[in-house]
Amino acid sequence: MEERKKLLLFVLVGMAAFQLGYFSFADAAVVSWFSHAGYWVIAVTFAAFLWLVYRGYRTCWPQVRAYLGSRAGRLGVLVAVLGTVVLFRSEPWEFKTIMDEHVLAATAMGMHETREVDAATRIMSINAVPTRLRGFVDKRPILQPFLVATVHDLTGFRPLNGVYLNVVLTPFMLFLLYLLAERIGGVGAAVGAVALFCSTPLLGYICGGGGLQPLNLFFILLTCLLGGLYLKAPDHWRLGALVLSAILLAQCRYESVLFIVPVGLIIFWSWWQMRRLLVPWTLILCPLLLVPALWQHRVFRLAGHMWEMEKGMEPFGLQYIYDNFGRAVGFFFDFGYRTPNSWLLVALGAVALLLFAVSGLRRWREFPELPALTQAGVFFVPGFLLLFILLLGYGWEFDNPIIQRLSLPLHIPLAVAGAYLVFGYLKGRTLHRIATVVLVVYFLGYVFPATSQRLYGRGYQASHDFRLADKFMRQHEGERMLVVADNSLFFSLYGVDVLGTDMANARKKAIKFFLQQPNSPPIYYYRRLVYDPMIKEFKPSSAGSLDDDFVTEQVWEEPYSEFRKVAFVRVLDVKNVEPDNTEYKDLTEFIKLWGRNLP
């Protein structure tokens, strides 16, 4: 088929995909379809990506081996390993962003066990078989849960497999950063870029958790590198690998769909340079792979609370930009230890990007002569700029501890540009030695004290709450129990029966019936408590709590500060309700009655 006709077909397929994904069919229907098809679509996409990378670069393996055996390659491996050691020298491997990472882990468990994209909030054992009775489709992209589910498949289920995956990804991500910077500015710039990137305490904090950002950083760098390699030697296989890498990147974080823009610029630039179109079938069909992602996004129509906005607030708006810009400046240039930033990286990178932007505008005619990877890096800058604008227009405060992690991709161009300016563009051994000394002093005087104290992590109360919950669950490992909690997803990771607090309040009769049965496991209610000096008592710090009709006794508690503690209470009875006393004639009728009254 003629390339122009294939390009027209690509446009038509894209329009059809957008119509099918965002406008056709009922919202509830497509979310249900996504739950059943999401795993298989992402699995096919990932497998096709690996195949296209193999086909596009199989002749390059001797060059890869030669590079890894060279001085620059060996140094890159060493720098990536040392960078990983620096990031994790005092950073525990645990869930960091409560609820977000618990939902991801629960979704991965569902994909591992049922191949459905579903996070279970109600699990009951029926004849000793854990049964998922209620769940929901989450808003978060599913590439990371898919990979975690694959780790479960290969090594067995562990609640922290998502954390371990991020830890393993970290040195590979740093090596990709080294490789990109080395191709652009040489070995000195590469080492400097990794050092500057690792000077950000937020990076180690997030890479030691179970969130989406480490995989997102990895795919941003990988997609940029694939873009440069495609520009260097364009063909159908390499273009297909680049396109699917962009599709997978869009499944790493919501906002990463913006990086489809620089990938599109790279493709159009290659066509302009070649003076011909190159439209493989992978490019034509790739919009269809985004249809399930559009289906998933429609959960916001069904559950507007998933935006997590205060009442009356819009998720995005121009009215947030002014305030968030001031907060961004405050975050990036805070010199204290409580903010996990790297002011040296931001200051140096911002100056470098500004200088290169001015120089680029004056010398734009020389752009075609730049190395292919440098061209790809330049094309990715608009993607980072769009991301920064999006974060400024977001309804949450830029410097909110929960939102700070979204700024991590912005540190990539800052690190590369800053290191290239000092160690690549500017010449002179004396200057490089002074810059090296400044970096060493910066690590000793700021980075190491900040990461040793970890004030930015210790102030996040929810992490302490669930660290103690984990302690309780490990003490009772292997025991039968039903745990009632606001965040029942967390406890589902331990293989016990779970029930949300709101569902427990709505199912009092069933719980009373359940408690009266001879072999029912104990019911524990998880409480997060904060001291109220006005009433001189501890009160729940979470949004929901069990009604006063529940009769409980405390079985375990542990404080972690002067004003906060965690407790588990056992539910003994439920007042003011009568259980279902329907008469039964035989075991079959009793089992039906028992099934109707599961909590």
Coordinates of C-alpha atoms in Angstrom, one line a residue:
M1 CA 0.0 0.0 0.0
E2 CA 1.3 3.5 -0.8
E3 CA 2.7 5.3 2.2
R4 CA 0.3 8.3 1.8
K5 CA -2.7 6.0 1.9
K6 CA -1.3 4.3 5.0
L7 CA -0.9 7.7 6.6
L8 CA -4.5 8.5 5.8
L9 CA -5.5 5.1 7.3
F10 CA -3.5 5.9 10.4
V11 CA -5.5 9.2 10.8
L12 CA -8.8 7.3 10.3
V13 CA -7.8 4.6 12.8
G14 CA -6.8 7.3 15.3
M15 CA -10.2 9.0 15.0
A16 CA -12.1 5.8 15.3
A17 CA -10.0 4.8 18.4
F18 CA -10.8 8.1 20.1
Q19 CA -14.5 7.7 19.3
L20 CA -14.6 4.1 20.5
G21 CA -12.6 4.9 23.6
Y22 CA -14.1 8.1 24.9
F23 CA -17.6 8.5 23.4
S24 CA -19.1 5.2 22.4
F25 CA -21.0 2.8 24.7
A26 CA -22.0 3.3 28.3
D27 CA -19.4 4.3 30.8
A28 CA -20.2 1.3 33.1
A29 CA -20.0 -1.1 30.2
V30 CA -16.6 0.0 28.9
V31 CA -15.1 0.1 32.5
S32 CA -16.3 -3.5 32.9
W33 CA -14.7 -4.4 29.5
F34 CA -11.5 -2.8 30.5
S35 CA -11.5 -4.9 33.7
H36 CA -11.6 -8.1 31.6
A37 CA -9.5 -7.1 28.7
G38 CA -6.9 -4.7 30.2
Y39 CA -4.4 -7.4 31.3
W40 CA -4.4 -9.0 27.9
V41 CA -4.1 -5.8 25.9
I42 CA -1.1 -4.6 28.0
A43 CA 0.5 -8.1 27.8
V44 CA 0.2 -8.1 24.0
T45 CA 1.5 -4.6 23.8
F46 CA 4.5 -5.4 26.0
A47 CA 5.3 -8.6 24.1
A48 CA 5.1 -6.8 20.8
F49 CA 7.4 -4.1 22.0
L50 CA 10.0 -6.6 23.1
W51 CA 9.7 -8.4 19.7
L52 CA 10.1 -5.1 17.8
V53 CA 13.1 -4.1 19.8
Y54 CA 14.7 -7.5 19.1
R55 CA 14.0 -7.2 15.3
G56 CA 15.1 -3.6 15.1
Y57 CA 18.3 -4.0 17.0
R58 CA 19.4 -7.6 16.7
T59 CA 22.3 -6.6 14.5
C60 CA 23.5 -4.2 17.1
W61 CA 24.2 -6.7 19.9
P62 CA 27.9 -6.9 19.0
Q63 CA 28.1 -3.1 19.3
V64 CA 26.3 -3.3 22.7
R65 CA 28.7 -5.9 24.0
A66 CA 31.6 -3.8 22.7
Y67 CA 30.3 -0.7 24.5
L68 CA 29.8 -2.5 27.7
G69 CA 33.3 -3.7 27.5
S70 CA 34.7 -0.3 26.8
R71 CA 36.0 2.2 29.4
A72 CA 32.8 4.4 29.0
G73 CA 30.5 1.3 29.3
R74 CA 32.2 -0.1 32.3
L75 CA 32.2 3.3 33.9
G76 CA 28.5 3.6 33.2
V77 CA 27.8 0.4 35.0
L78 CA 29.9 1.5 37.9
V79 CA 28.2 4.9 38.1
A80 CA 24.7 3.3 38.0
V81 CA 25.6 0.9 40.8
L82 CA 27.2 3.6 42.9
G83 CA 24.2 5.9 42.3
T84 CA 21.9 3.1 43.4
V85 CA 23.9 2.6 46.6
V86 CA 23.8 6.3 47.3
L87 CA 20.0 6.5 46.8
F88 CA 19.3 3.5 49.1
R89 CA 22.1 4.0 51.7
S90 CA 19.5 5.1 54.3
E91 CA 16.2 4.6 52.5
P92 CA 14.0 1.7 53.7
W93 CA 12.2 -0.4 51.1
E94 CA 8.5 -0.1 51.9
F95 CA 5.3 1.5 50.8
K96 CA 5.8 5.3 50.7
T97 CA 2.6 6.9 49.3
I98 CA -0.2 5.3 51.3
M99 CA -3.4 4.3 49.4
D100 CA -1.8 4.9 46.0
E101 CA 0.7 2.1 46.4
H102 CA -1.7 -0.1 48.2
V103 CA -4.2 0.2 45.3
L104 CA -1.4 -0.6 42.8
A105 CA -0.4 -3.7 44.9
A106 CA -4.0 -4.9 45.2
T107 CA -4.5 -4.4 41.5
A108 CA -1.4 -6.4 40.7
M109 CA -2.6 -9.1 43.0
G110 CA -5.9 -9.2 41.1
M111 CA -4.1 -9.4 37.7
H112 CA -1.9 -12.2 39.1
E113 CA -4.8 -14.2 40.5
T114 CA -7.7 -13.6 38.1
R115 CA -6.1 -11.8 35.1
E116 CA -8.6 -9.0 35.7
V117 CA -7.8 -5.4 36.4
D118 CA -9.6 -5.3 39.8
A119 CA -8.7 -4.2 43.3
A120 CA -10.6 -6.2 45.9
T121 CA -12.2 -4.4 48.8
R122 CA -14.2 -7.3 50.2
I123 CA -12.8 -10.8 50.4
M124 CA -14.3 -13.7 52.4
S125 CA -13.2 -17.3 52.8
I126 CA -15.8 -19.7 51.7
N127 CA -15.0 -23.3 52.6
A128 CA -11.4 -22.1 53.2
V129 CA -11.1 -20.6 49.7
P130 CA -10.6 -16.8 49.6
T131 CA -13.3 -15.3 47.4
R132 CA -13.3 -11.8 46.0
L133 CA -16.8 -10.5 46.6
R134 CA -16.4 -6.9 45.8
G135 CA -13.8 -4.7 44.0
F136 CA -13.3 -1.8 41.7
V137 CA -11.4 -0.6 38.7
D138 CA -8.9 1.9 39.7
K139 CA -7.9 5.1 37.9
R140 CA -4.1 4.4 37.8
P141 CA -2.4 3.1 34.7
I142 CA -1.7 -0.6 34.6
L143 CA 1.7 -1.2 33.2
Q144 CA 3.4 -1.2 36.6
P145 CA 0.7 -3.6 38.1
F146 CA 1.1 -5.8 35.0
L147 CA 4.8 -6.1 35.6
V148 CA 4.4 -6.7 39.3
A149 CA 1.8 -9.4 38.5
T150 CA 4.4 -11.0 36.2
V151 CA 6.9 -10.9 39.1
H152 CA 4.3 -12.7 41.2
D153 CA 3.8 -15.3 38.4
L154 CA 7.5 -16.0 38.2
T155 CA 8.6 -15.8 41.9
G156 CA 5.4 -16.2 43.9
F157 CA 3.2 -13.5 45.6
R158 CA 4.8 -11.1 48.1
P159 CA 3.1 -7.9 49.2
L160 CA 6.3 -5.8 48.5
N161 CA 7.1 -7.2 45.1
G162 CA 6.2 -3.8 43.6
V163 CA 8.8 -2.2 45.8
Y164 CA 11.4 -4.8 44.9
L165 CA 10.7 -4.2 41.2
N166 CA 11.3 -0.5 41.6
V167 CA 14.6 -1.2 43.5
V168 CA 15.8 -3.5 40.7
L169 CA 14.7 -0.9 38.0
T170 CA 16.7 1.9 39.7
P171 CA 20.3 1.0 38.4
F172 CA 18.9 0.4 34.9
M173 CA 17.2 3.7 34.9
L174 CA 20.4 5.4 36.0
F175 CA 22.4 3.6 33.3
L176 CA 19.9 4.9 30.7
L177 CA 20.4 8.4 32.0
Y178 CA 24.2 7.9 31.8
L179 CA 24.0 6.5 28.3
L180 CA 21.8 9.4 27.1
A181 CA 24.1 12.1 28.6
E182 CA 27.2 10.3 27.4
R183 CA 26.0 10.3 23.8
I184 CA 25.1 14.0 24.1
G185 CA 28.1 15.4 26.0
G186 CA 30.7 12.7 26.7
V187 CA 31.7 10.7 29.8
G188 CA 32.1 13.7 32.0
A189 CA 28.6 15.0 31.3
A190 CA 27.2 11.5 31.8
V191 CA 28.8 11.0 35.3
G192 CA 27.8 14.5 36.2
A193 CA 24.2 14.0 35.1
V194 CA 23.8 10.8 37.2
A195 CA 25.4 12.5 40.2
L196 CA 23.1 15.5 39.9
F197 CA 20.1 13.3 39.5
C198 CA 21.1 11.3 42.5
S199 CA 21.5 14.4 44.6
T200 CA 17.7 14.7 44.7
P201 CA 16.5 13.0 48.0
L202 CA 13.1 12.6 46.5
L203 CA 14.5 10.2 43.9
G204 CA 15.7 7.7 46.5
Y205 CA 12.6 8.1 48.6
I206 CA 10.3 7.2 45.6
C207 CA 12.5 4.5 44.1
G208 CA 12.4 2.7 47.5
G209 CA 8.6 2.6 47.4
G210 CA 6.0 0.8 45.3
G211 CA 4.7 3.6 43.1
L212 CA 4.5 4.4 39.4
Q213 CA 7.3 6.9 39.1
P214 CA 10.5 4.7 38.8
L215 CA 9.0 2.8 35.9
N216 CA 7.8 6.1 34.4
L217 CA 11.4 7.6 34.6
F218 CA 12.8 4.4 33.1
F219 CA 10.4 4.5 30.1
I220 CA 10.9 8.3 29.5
L221 CA 14.6 7.7 29.2
L222 CA 14.2 4.5 27.1
T223 CA 11.7 6.2 24.7
C224 CA 14.1 9.1 24.3
L225 CA 17.0 6.7 23.5
L226 CA 14.9 4.7 21.1
G227 CA 13.9 8.0 19.4
G228 CA 17.6 8.9 18.9
L229 CA 18.4 5.4 17.6
Y230 CA 15.5 5.6 15.2
L231 CA 16.7 8.9 13.8
K232 CA 20.1 7.5 13.4
A233 CA 18.9 4.7 11.2
P234 CA 15.2 4.9 10.4
D235 CA 13.4 1.7 9.4
H236 CA 10.0 0.1 10.0
W237 CA 11.1 -2.1 13.0
R238 CA 12.8 0.8 14.9
L239 CA 9.8 3.1 14.3
G240 CA 7.5 0.3 15.6
A241 CA 9.6 -0.1 18.7
L242 CA 9.6 3.7 19.3
V243 CA 5.8 3.9 18.9
L244 CA 5.1 1.0 21.2
S245 CA 7.5 2.4 23.7
A246 CA 5.4 5.6 23.7
I247 CA 2.2 3.6 24.2
L248 CA 3.8 1.8 27.2
L249 CA 5.0 5.1 28.5
A250 CA 1.5 6.5 28.4
Q251 CA 0.5 3.5 30.6
C252 CA 3.2 4.4 33.2
R253 CA 1.5 7.5 34.6
Y254 CA -1.5 9.6 33.6
E255 CA 0.4 12.7 32.6
S256 CA 3.0 10.7 30.6
V257 CA 0.6 10.6 27.6
L258 CA 2.1 14.1 27.0
F259 CA 5.3 12.4 25.8
I260 CA 3.4 11.2 22.7
V261 CA 4.0 14.8 21.5
P262 CA 7.8 14.6 21.3
V263 CA 7.6 11.1 19.8
G264 CA 5.3 12.5 17.1
L265 CA 7.8 15.4 16.5
I266 CA 10.6 12.8 16.1
I267 CA 8.6 10.8 13.6
F268 CA 7.7 13.9 11.6
W269 CA 11.3 15.2 11.7
S270 CA 12.5 11.8 10.3
W271 CA 10.0 12.0 7.5
W272 CA 11.2 15.5 6.7
Q273 CA 14.8 14.5 6.7
M274 CA 14.2 11.4 4.5
R275 CA 11.9 13.3 2.2
R276 CA 9.6 10.3 2.3
L277 CA 6.9 8.8 4.6
L278 CA 7.6 5.7 6.7
V279 CA 4.3 4.3 8.0
P280 CA 4.5 0.7 9.4
W281 CA 1.4 -1.2 10.4
T282 CA 2.5 -0.8 14.0
L283 CA 2.0 2.9 13.7
I284 CA -1.4 2.5 12.0
L285 CA -2.7 0.1 14.6
C286 CA -1.2 1.7 17.7
P287 CA -4.2 4.0 18.5
L288 CA -6.3 0.9 19.0
L289 CA -4.0 -0.1 21.9
L290 CA -4.9 3.1 23.7
V291 CA -8.7 2.4 23.6
P292 CA -8.6 0.4 26.8
A293 CA -6.8 3.2 28.5
L294 CA -9.5 5.6 27.4
W295 CA -12.1 3.1 28.8
Q296 CA -10.3 3.1 32.1
H297 CA -10.2 6.9 32.2
R298 CA -14.0 6.9 32.1
V299 CA -14.0 5.7 35.7
F300 CA -13.8 9.5 36.5
R301 CA -17.3 9.9 35.0
L302 CA -18.7 7.1 37.2
A303 CA -16.8 8.1 40.4
G304 CA -16.0 11.8 40.4
H305 CA -14.4 11.5 43.9
M306 CA -11.5 9.7 42.2
W307 CA -10.2 13.2 41.3
E308 CA -9.6 13.6 45.0
M309 CA -10.5 17.3 44.8
E310 CA -12.2 19.3 47.5
K311 CA -15.8 20.2 46.9
G312 CA -16.3 22.8 44.3
M313 CA -12.7 22.5 42.9
E314 CA -11.9 21.7 39.3
P315 CA -9.0 19.2 38.7
F316 CA -7.3 21.6 36.3
G317 CA -7.6 25.3 35.7
L318 CA -5.7 28.4 34.8
Q319 CA -6.5 29.9 38.2
Y320 CA -4.1 27.5 39.9
I321 CA -1.0 28.4 37.8
Y322 CA 0.0 31.6 39.6
D323 CA -0.1 30.0 43.1
N324 CA 1.5 26.8 42.0
F325 CA 4.3 28.6 40.2
G326 CA 5.3 30.3 43.5
R327 CA 5.0 26.9 45.3
A328 CA 7.2 25.3 42.6
V329 CA 9.9 27.9 43.1
G330 CA 9.6 27.4 46.9
F331 CA 9.9 23.7 46.5
F332 CA 12.9 23.7 44.0
F333 CA 14.9 26.3 46.0
D334 CA 14.1 25.3 49.6
F335 CA 17.5 25.0 51.4
G336 CA 16.2 23.1 54.4
Y337 CA 16.3 19.3 55.0
R338 CA 12.5 18.9 55.2
T339 CA 12.0 19.3 51.4
P340 CA 13.4 16.4 49.3
N341 CA 14.8 18.7 46.5
S342 CA 18.2 19.4 45.0
W343 CA 18.5 23.2 44.7
L344 CA 22.0 22.9 43.0
L345 CA 20.6 20.6 40.3
V346 CA 17.6 22.9 39.6
A347 CA 19.7 26.1 39.6
L348 CA 22.4 24.7 37.4
G349 CA 19.9 23.0 35.1
A350 CA 17.7 26.0 34.7
V351 CA 20.6 28.2 33.8
A352 CA 21.9 25.6 31.3
L353 CA 18.5 25.1 29.6
L354 CA 18.0 28.9 29.3
L355 CA 21.5 29.3 27.7
F356 CA 21.0 26.4 25.3
A357 CA 17.5 27.7 24.4
V358 CA 19.0 31.1 23.5
S359 CA 21.9 29.5 21.6
G360 CA 19.6 27.1 19.8
L361 CA 17.3 29.9 18.6
R362 CA 20.4 31.7 17.2
R363 CA 21.8 28.6 15.5
W364 CA 18.7 26.6 14.6
R365 CA 20.1 26.0 11.1
E366 CA 22.7 23.7 12.6
F367 CA 20.2 21.4 14.1
P368 CA 20.2 18.8 11.3
E369 CA 24.0 18.4 11.9
L370 CA 23.6 17.5 15.6
P371 CA 23.9 13.8 16.7
A372 CA 20.7 11.8 16.5
L373 CA 20.4 11.3 20.2
T374 CA 20.9 15.0 20.8
Q375 CA 18.1 15.8 18.4
A376 CA 15.8 13.3 20.2
G377 CA 16.7 15.0 23.5
V378 CA 15.8 18.4 22.1
F379 CA 12.5 17.1 20.8
F380 CA 11.7 15.7 24.3
V381 CA 12.1 19.2 25.9
P382 CA 8.6 20.3 24.8
G383 CA 7.2 17.1 26.5
F384 CA 8.8 18.2 29.8
L385 CA 7.6 21.7 29.3
L386 CA 4.0 20.5 28.8
L387 CA 4.4 18.4 31.9
F388 CA 5.5 21.4 34.0
I389 CA 2.6 23.5 32.7
L390 CA 0.1 20.7 33.5
L391 CA 1.4 20.4 37.1
L392 CA 1.1 24.2 37.5
G393 CA -2.5 24.0 36.4
Y394 CA -3.3 21.1 38.7
G395 CA -5.7 21.6 41.6
W396 CA -3.4 20.2 44.2
E397 CA -0.5 22.3 45.6
F398 CA 2.8 21.8 43.8
D399 CA 4.7 21.5 47.0
N400 CA 2.2 19.1 48.7
P401 CA 4.2 16.0 49.9
I402 CA 1.9 13.7 47.9
I403 CA 2.4 15.8 44.7
Q404 CA 6.1 16.5 44.9
R405 CA 6.9 13.1 43.3
L406 CA 5.2 14.2 40.1
S407 CA 8.0 16.7 39.5
L408 CA 10.7 13.9 39.3
P409 CA 10.6 13.7 35.4
L410 CA 11.4 17.4 35.3
H411 CA 14.8 16.7 36.9
I412 CA 15.9 14.7 33.9
P413 CA 16.5 17.6 31.4
L414 CA 17.8 19.7 34.3
A415 CA 20.4 17.1 35.2
V416 CA 21.5 16.4 31.6
A417 CA 21.6 20.1 30.6
G418 CA 23.4 21.1 33.8
A419 CA 26.0 18.4 33.5
Y420 CA 26.6 19.0 29.8
L421 CA 27.1 22.7 30.4
V422 CA 29.8 22.2 33.0
F423 CA 31.4 18.9 31.9
G424 CA 30.8 18.9 28.2
Y425 CA 30.3 22.4 26.7
L426 CA 32.7 24.3 28.9
K427 CA 36.3 23.2 28.6
G428 CA 39.2 23.2 31.0
R429 CA 40.5 20.7 33.6
T430 CA 40.6 23.3 36.3
L431 CA 36.9 24.2 35.8
H432 CA 36.0 20.5 35.8
R433 CA 38.0 19.8 39.0
I434 CA 36.3 22.8 40.7
A435 CA 32.9 21.5 39.6
T436 CA 33.8 18.0 40.9
V437 CA 34.8 19.5 44.3
V438 CA 31.6 21.5 44.5
L439 CA 29.6 18.3 43.8
V440 CA 31.4 16.4 46.5
V441 CA 31.0 19.2 49.1
Y442 CA 27.3 19.4 48.1
F443 CA 26.8 15.7 48.8
L444 CA 28.6 15.9 52.1
G445 CA 27.1 19.1 53.2
Y446 CA 23.5 18.7 52.0
V447 CA 22.5 15.5 50.3
F448 CA 23.8 13.0 52.9
P449 CA 22.5 14.9 56.0
A450 CA 19.1 15.3 54.2
T451 CA 18.8 11.6 53.3
S452 CA 20.1 10.5 56.7
Q453 CA 17.5 12.5 58.6
R454 CA 14.7 11.7 56.2
L455 CA 12.6 14.5 57.6
Y456 CA 10.6 14.6 54.4
G457 CA 9.5 11.0 55.0
R458 CA 9.1 11.0 58.8
G459 CA 6.5 13.7 58.7
Y460 CA 4.1 11.6 56.6
Q461 CA 1.9 10.1 59.3
A462 CA 0.1 7.5 57.2
S463 CA 3.3 5.6 56.5
H464 CA 3.9 5.2 60.3
D465 CA 0.3 3.9 60.7
F466 CA 0.6 1.2 58.1
R467 CA 4.2 0.3 59.2
L468 CA 2.7 -0.7 62.5
A469 CA -0.2 -2.4 60.8
D470 CA 2.3 -4.5 58.9
K471 CA 3.9 -5.4 62.3
F472 CA 0.6 -6.7 63.6
M473 CA -0.1 -8.7 60.5
R474 CA 3.3 -10.3 60.6
Q475 CA 2.9 -11.2 64.3
H476 CA -0.4 -13.0 63.3
E477 CA 0.8 -14.5 60.0
G478 CA -1.1 -17.6 59.0
E479 CA -4.0 -17.0 61.3
R480 CA -7.6 -16.9 60.1
M481 CA -9.1 -13.4 60.6
L482 CA -11.4 -10.8 59.1
V483 CA -10.0 -7.3 59.1
V484 CA -12.3 -4.3 58.9
A485 CA -10.5 -1.1 57.8
D486 CA -11.0 2.0 55.8
N487 CA -8.1 0.9 53.6
S488 CA -9.1 -2.8 53.3
L489 CA -6.9 -3.0 50.2
F490 CA -3.7 -3.0 52.4
F491 CA -4.8 -6.0 54.5
S492 CA -5.9 -7.9 51.4
L493 CA -2.2 -8.2 50.5
Y494 CA -1.7 -10.5 53.6
G495 CA -4.1 -13.2 52.5
V496 CA -6.8 -12.5 55.1
D497 CA -10.5 -11.8 54.7
V498 CA -11.2 -8.0 54.5
L499 CA -14.1 -5.7 54.6
G500 CA -14.3 -1.9 54.3
T501 CA -15.5 0.1 57.3
D502 CA -18.5 1.6 55.3
M503 CA -19.5 -1.9 54.3
A504 CA -19.3 -3.2 57.9
N505 CA -21.6 -0.4 59.0
A506 CA -24.1 -1.3 56.3
R507 CA -24.0 -5.1 57.1
K508 CA -24.5 -5.2 60.8
K509 CA -27.1 -8.0 60.7
A510 CA -24.8 -10.1 58.6
I511 CA -21.9 -9.5 61.0
K512 CA -24.0 -10.4 64.0
F513 CA -25.0 -13.7 62.3
F514 CA -21.4 -14.3 61.4
L515 CA -20.2 -13.8 65.0
Q516 CA -22.8 -16.4 66.2
Q517 CA -21.4 -19.2 64.0
P518 CA -19.1 -21.7 65.8
N519 CA -16.0 -21.6 63.5
S520 CA -16.1 -18.0 62.4
P521 CA -12.7 -16.3 62.5
P522 CA -12.1 -13.3 64.8
I523 CA -13.1 -9.9 63.4
Y524 CA -10.4 -7.2 64.0
Y525 CA -11.0 -3.5 63.4
Y526 CA -8.0 -1.4 62.5
R527 CA -7.9 2.1 64.1
R528 CA -5.6 5.1 63.4
L529 CA -5.8 7.4 66.5
V530 CA -4.7 10.9 67.3
Y531 CA -4.8 12.6 70.7
D532 CA -7.4 15.4 71.2
P533 CA -6.4 17.6 74.1
M534 CA -9.8 19.2 74.3
I535 CA -11.5 15.9 75.3
K536 CA -8.3 14.3 76.6
E537 CA -8.9 11.2 74.6
F538 CA -7.6 9.6 71.4
K539 CA -10.0 9.8 68.5
P540 CA -9.9 8.3 65.0
S541 CA -7.7 10.2 62.5
S542 CA -9.2 8.5 59.4
A543 CA -12.4 9.6 57.7
G544 CA -14.6 6.6 58.7
S545 CA -15.1 4.6 61.8
L546 CA -17.3 1.8 63.1
D547 CA -20.7 2.8 64.5
D548 CA -21.3 2.7 68.3
D549 CA -23.5 -0.4 67.8
F550 CA -20.4 -2.5 67.5
V551 CA -19.2 -4.0 70.8
T552 CA -15.3 -4.2 70.8
E553 CA -12.4 -4.9 73.0
Q554 CA -8.8 -3.7 72.4
V555 CA -6.3 -6.5 71.7
W556 CA -3.2 -4.6 70.4
E557 CA -2.0 -1.0 70.3
E558 CA 1.3 0.7 69.7
P559 CA 2.1 4.4 69.8
Y560 CA 4.6 5.9 67.4
S561 CA 4.6 9.5 68.7
E562 CA 3.3 11.5 71.7
F563 CA 0.0 12.2 69.9
R564 CA -0.6 9.2 67.6
K565 CA -1.0 5.5 67.8
V566 CA -2.4 2.5 66.1
A567 CA -4.8 0.0 67.6
F568 CA -6.6 -3.2 66.7
V569 CA -9.9 -4.0 68.5
R570 CA -11.8 -7.2 68.3
V571 CA -15.5 -7.1 67.4
L572 CA -17.5 -9.1 70.0
D573 CA -21.1 -8.3 69.2
V574 CA -23.4 -5.9 67.4
K575 CA -26.2 -4.1 69.4
N576 CA -29.6 -3.0 68.2
V577 CA -29.9 -5.5 65.4
E578 CA -31.3 -9.0 65.1
P579 CA -29.6 -11.6 63.0
D580 CA -31.3 -13.4 60.2
N581 CA -33.1 -16.3 62.0
T582 CA -34.7 -17.9 58.9
E583 CA -35.5 -21.5 59.7
Y584 CA -33.7 -24.2 57.8
K585 CA -34.4 -27.9 57.4
D586 CA -31.1 -29.3 56.3
L587 CA -27.5 -28.5 55.6
T588 CA -28.1 -27.2 52.1
E589 CA -30.6 -24.6 53.4
F590 CA -28.2 -23.6 56.2
I591 CA -25.4 -23.1 53.7
K592 CA -27.7 -20.8 51.6
L593 CA -28.6 -18.9 54.8
W594 CA -24.9 -18.6 55.7
G595 CA -24.0 -17.4 52.2
R596 CA -26.6 -14.7 52.3
N597 CA -25.2 -13.4 55.6
L598 CA -21.5 -13.2 54.8
P599 CA -20.2 -9.9 56.0

